[in-house]
CSV table of C-alpha atoms in Angstrom, one decimal:
chain,number,residue,atom,x,y,z
A,152,UNK,CA,46.8,157.7,13.7
A,153,UNK,CA,48.9,160.1,15.4
A,154,UNK,CA,49.0,160.5,19.2
A,155,UNK,CA,48.3,163.7,21.2
A,156,UNK,CA,51.1,165.9,21.8
A,157,UNK,CA,49.7,166.0,25.8
A,158,UNK,CA,49.2,162.7,25.8
A,159,UNK,CA,52.7,161.7,24.7
A,160,UNK,CA,54.4,164.4,27.1
A,161,UNK,CA,52.1,162.9,30.4
A,162,UNK,CA,52.9,159.9,29.6
A,163,UNK,CA,56.5,160.7,29.2
A,164,UNK,CA,56.4,162.5,32.9
A,165,UNK,CA,55.0,160.3,34.1
A,166,UNK,CA,57.0,157.3,33.6
A,167,UNK,CA,60.3,159.6,34.9
A,168,UNK,CA,58.2,159.7,37.9
A,169,UNK,CA,57.7,156.4,38.4
A,170,UNK,CA,61.4,155.8,37.8
A,171,UNK,CA,62.3,158.0,40.2
A,172,UNK,CA,60.0,156.2,42.7
A,173,UNK,CA,61.2,152.8,42.8
A,174,UNK,CA,64.8,154.0,43.1
A,175,UNK,CA,63.5,156.1,45.9
A,176,UNK,CA,61.3,153.4,47.8
A,177,UNK,CA,64.3,150.9,46.6
A,178,UNK,CA,67.1,153.6,48.9
A,179,UNK,CA,65.0,153.2,52.0
A,180,UNK,CA,63.6,149.6,51.8
A,181,UNK,CA,67.6,149.1,52.1
A,182,UNK,CA,68.1,151.9,54.8
A,183,UNK,CA,65.3,150.4,57.1
A,184,UNK,CA,67.1,146.7,57.0
A,185,UNK,CA,70.4,148.3,57.1
A,186,UNK,CA,69.4,149.9,60.5
A,187,UNK,CA,67.9,146.1,61.6
A,188,UNK,CA,70.9,144.1,60.2
A,189,UNK,CA,73.8,146.7,62.3
A,190,UNK,CA,71.3,146.3,65.4
A,191,UNK,CA,70.8,142.2,65.2
A,192,UNK,CA,74.9,141.7,63.8
A,193,UNK,CA,76.2,144.3,66.3
A,194,UNK,CA,74.5,141.9,69.0
A,195,UNK,CA,74.8,138.4,67.9
A,196,UNK,CA,78.2,139.5,67.2
A,197,UNK,CA,79.3,140.4,70.9
A,198,UNK,CA,77.1,137.4,72.2
A,199,UNK,CA,80.1,135.3,69.2
A,200,UNK,CA,82.2,137.6,70.9
A,201,UNK,CA,81.7,136.7,74.6
A,202,UNK,CA,80.7,132.8,73.4
A,203,UNK,CA,84.7,132.1,72.3
A,204,UNK,CA,86.8,134.2,74.6
A,205,UNK,CA,84.1,132.9,77.6
A,206,UNK,CA,84.4,130.4,80.1
A,207,UNK,CA,80.8,129.3,80.1
A,208,UNK,CA,80.4,125.9,77.9
A,209,UNK,CA,77.0,126.5,76.9
A,210,UNK,CA,78.5,130.4,75.3
A,211,UNK,CA,81.0,128.8,74.4
A,212,UNK,CA,79.1,126.0,72.1
A,213,UNK,CA,76.8,129.3,71.0
A,214,UNK,CA,80.0,131.3,69.9
A,215,UNK,CA,80.1,130.0,66.5
A,216,UNK,CA,76.8,129.7,65.6
A,217,UNK,CA,76.9,133.3,66.8
A,218,UNK,CA,79.5,134.3,65.0
A,219,UNK,CA,78.4,132.8,61.5
A,220,UNK,CA,75.0,134.4,61.8
A,221,UNK,CA,77.5,138.3,62.3
A,222,UNK,CA,78.9,137.7,59.8
A,223,UNK,CA,76.0,136.8,57.1
A,224,UNK,CA,74.3,139.8,58.1
A,225,UNK,CA,77.8,142.0,58.1
A,226,UNK,CA,77.9,140.8,54.3
A,227,UNK,CA,74.0,141.9,54.4
A,228,UNK,CA,74.6,144.9,55.3
A,229,UNK,CA,77.3,145.8,52.4
A,230,UNK,CA,74.5,144.9,50.2
A,231,UNK,CA,72.4,147.7,52.0
A,232,UNK,CA,75.0,149.8,51.3
A,233,UNK,CA,75.6,148.6,47.4
A,234,UNK,CA,71.8,149.0,47.2
A,235,UNK,CA,71.8,152.7,48.6
A,236,UNK,CA,75.0,154.0,47.0
A,237,UNK,CA,74.8,157.4,45.3
A,238,UNK,CA,74.6,157.2,41.6
A,239,UNK,CA,73.6,159.3,38.8
A,240,UNK,CA,69.7,160.1,38.9
A,241,UNK,CA,68.1,161.5,35.8
A,242,UNK,CA,65.5,164.0,37.1
A,243,UNK,CA,62.5,164.6,34.9
A,244,UNK,CA,62.4,168.1,32.5
A,245,UNK,CA,64.7,169.8,30.4
A,246,UNK,CA,67.6,172.7,30.8
A,247,UNK,CA,67.0,176.0,30.2
A,248,UNK,CA,69.1,175.7,27.0
A,249,UNK,CA,66.9,172.7,26.0
A,250,UNK,CA,63.8,175.3,26.4
A,251,UNK,CA,66.0,178.4,24.7
A,252,UNK,CA,66.5,176.0,21.3
A,253,UNK,CA,62.5,175.7,21.0
A,254,UNK,CA,62.3,178.8,20.7
A,255,UNK,CA,64.0,179.1,17.1
A,256,UNK,CA,61.3,180.0,14.6
A,257,UNK,CA,63.2,177.2,12.6
A,258,UNK,CA,62.4,174.5,15.0
A,259,UNK,CA,59.3,172.4,14.3
A,260,UNK,CA,56.9,170.9,17.1
A,261,UNK,CA,57.8,167.4,15.2
A,262,UNK,CA,61.4,168.4,16.0
A,263,UNK,CA,60.8,169.7,19.5
A,264,UNK,CA,58.7,166.6,20.5
A,265,UNK,CA,61.4,164.3,18.8
A,266,UNK,CA,64.1,165.9,20.5
A,267,UNK,CA,62.5,166.1,24.0
A,268,UNK,CA,61.2,162.2,24.0
A,269,UNK,CA,65.5,161.4,23.1
A,270,UNK,CA,66.8,163.0,26.0
A,271,UNK,CA,63.5,161.5,27.6
A,272,UNK,CA,64.4,157.8,26.3
A,273,UNK,CA,68.7,158.5,27.7
A,274,UNK,CA,66.9,160.3,31.1
A,275,UNK,CA,65.5,157.2,31.7
A,276,UNK,CA,67.9,154.4,30.6
A,277,UNK,CA,70.2,155.7,33.0
A,278,UNK,CA,67.1,155.6,36.1
A,279,UNK,CA,66.8,152.0,35.0
A,280,UNK,CA,70.5,151.1,35.3
A,281,UNK,CA,70.5,153.0,38.8
A,282,UNK,CA,67.1,151.3,39.9
A,283,UNK,CA,68.3,147.5,38.2
A,284,UNK,CA,71.8,148.0,40.2
A,285,UNK,CA,70.1,149.2,43.7
A,286,UNK,CA,66.7,146.2,43.3
A,287,UNK,CA,69.9,143.2,42.8
A,288,UNK,CA,71.6,144.7,45.4
A,289,UNK,CA,68.8,144.9,47.8
A,290,UNK,CA,67.8,141.2,47.0
A,291,UNK,CA,70.5,139.6,48.0
A,292,UNK,CA,70.2,141.6,51.3
A,293,UNK,CA,67.0,140.5,51.4
A,294,UNK,CA,68.2,137.0,50.7
A,295,UNK,CA,71.3,137.1,53.1
A,296,UNK,CA,68.9,138.4,55.7
A,297,UNK,CA,66.6,134.9,55.7
A,298,UNK,CA,70.2,132.8,55.1
A,299,UNK,CA,71.5,134.5,58.4
A,300,UNK,CA,69.7,132.5,60.9
A,301,UNK,CA,70.3,129.3,58.5
A,302,UNK,CA,73.9,129.6,58.6
A,303,UNK,CA,73.6,129.7,62.8
A,304,UNK,CA,71.2,127.1,62.9
A,305,UNK,CA,73.7,124.8,60.4
A,306,UNK,CA,76.9,125.9,62.6
A,307,UNK,CA,74.8,124.8,65.9
A,308,UNK,CA,73.9,121.5,64.2
A,309,UNK,CA,77.2,120.7,63.2
A,310,UNK,CA,78.7,121.6,66.9
A,311,UNK,CA,76.0,119.4,68.1
A,312,UNK,CA,76.4,116.6,66.0
A,313,UNK,CA,80.0,116.5,66.6
A,314,UNK,CA,80.1,117.4,70.0
A,315,UNK,CA,78.1,113.5,70.0
A,316,UNK,CA,74.9,115.0,71.8
């Protein structure tokens, strides 16, 4: 059974659109996390500086744990930026040169379809790789966002144990 030309083209276009939407979604998620991490990270960095440089014993005790949170969030911000790094994205559709080539009377419909699908595969491979890079970086950013308060609690607990409380 031969597939219908319209079905093949519609399916290829839908896949192109889905891959581009995944890239956009990852980018938007990374930007949202980046905004939160920068805001919370800056606040905890100020708290850490106050604690480490201040004379109040309670603030001084909290300094290392808030510094750990700020540090982990700074690394998480870096991963957010990695997820949003500009990269090649294969746009759907074909250049004018492709469509000019298809008007040649010696080119059969089968050749046009094969060339179209070959170019589509190359574009989708680029988009898949771009999406994968962004998704991996975003995954690390999310993990570090979860690890930041855990790191702060761990440093605080170590401080409690060492101080004998």
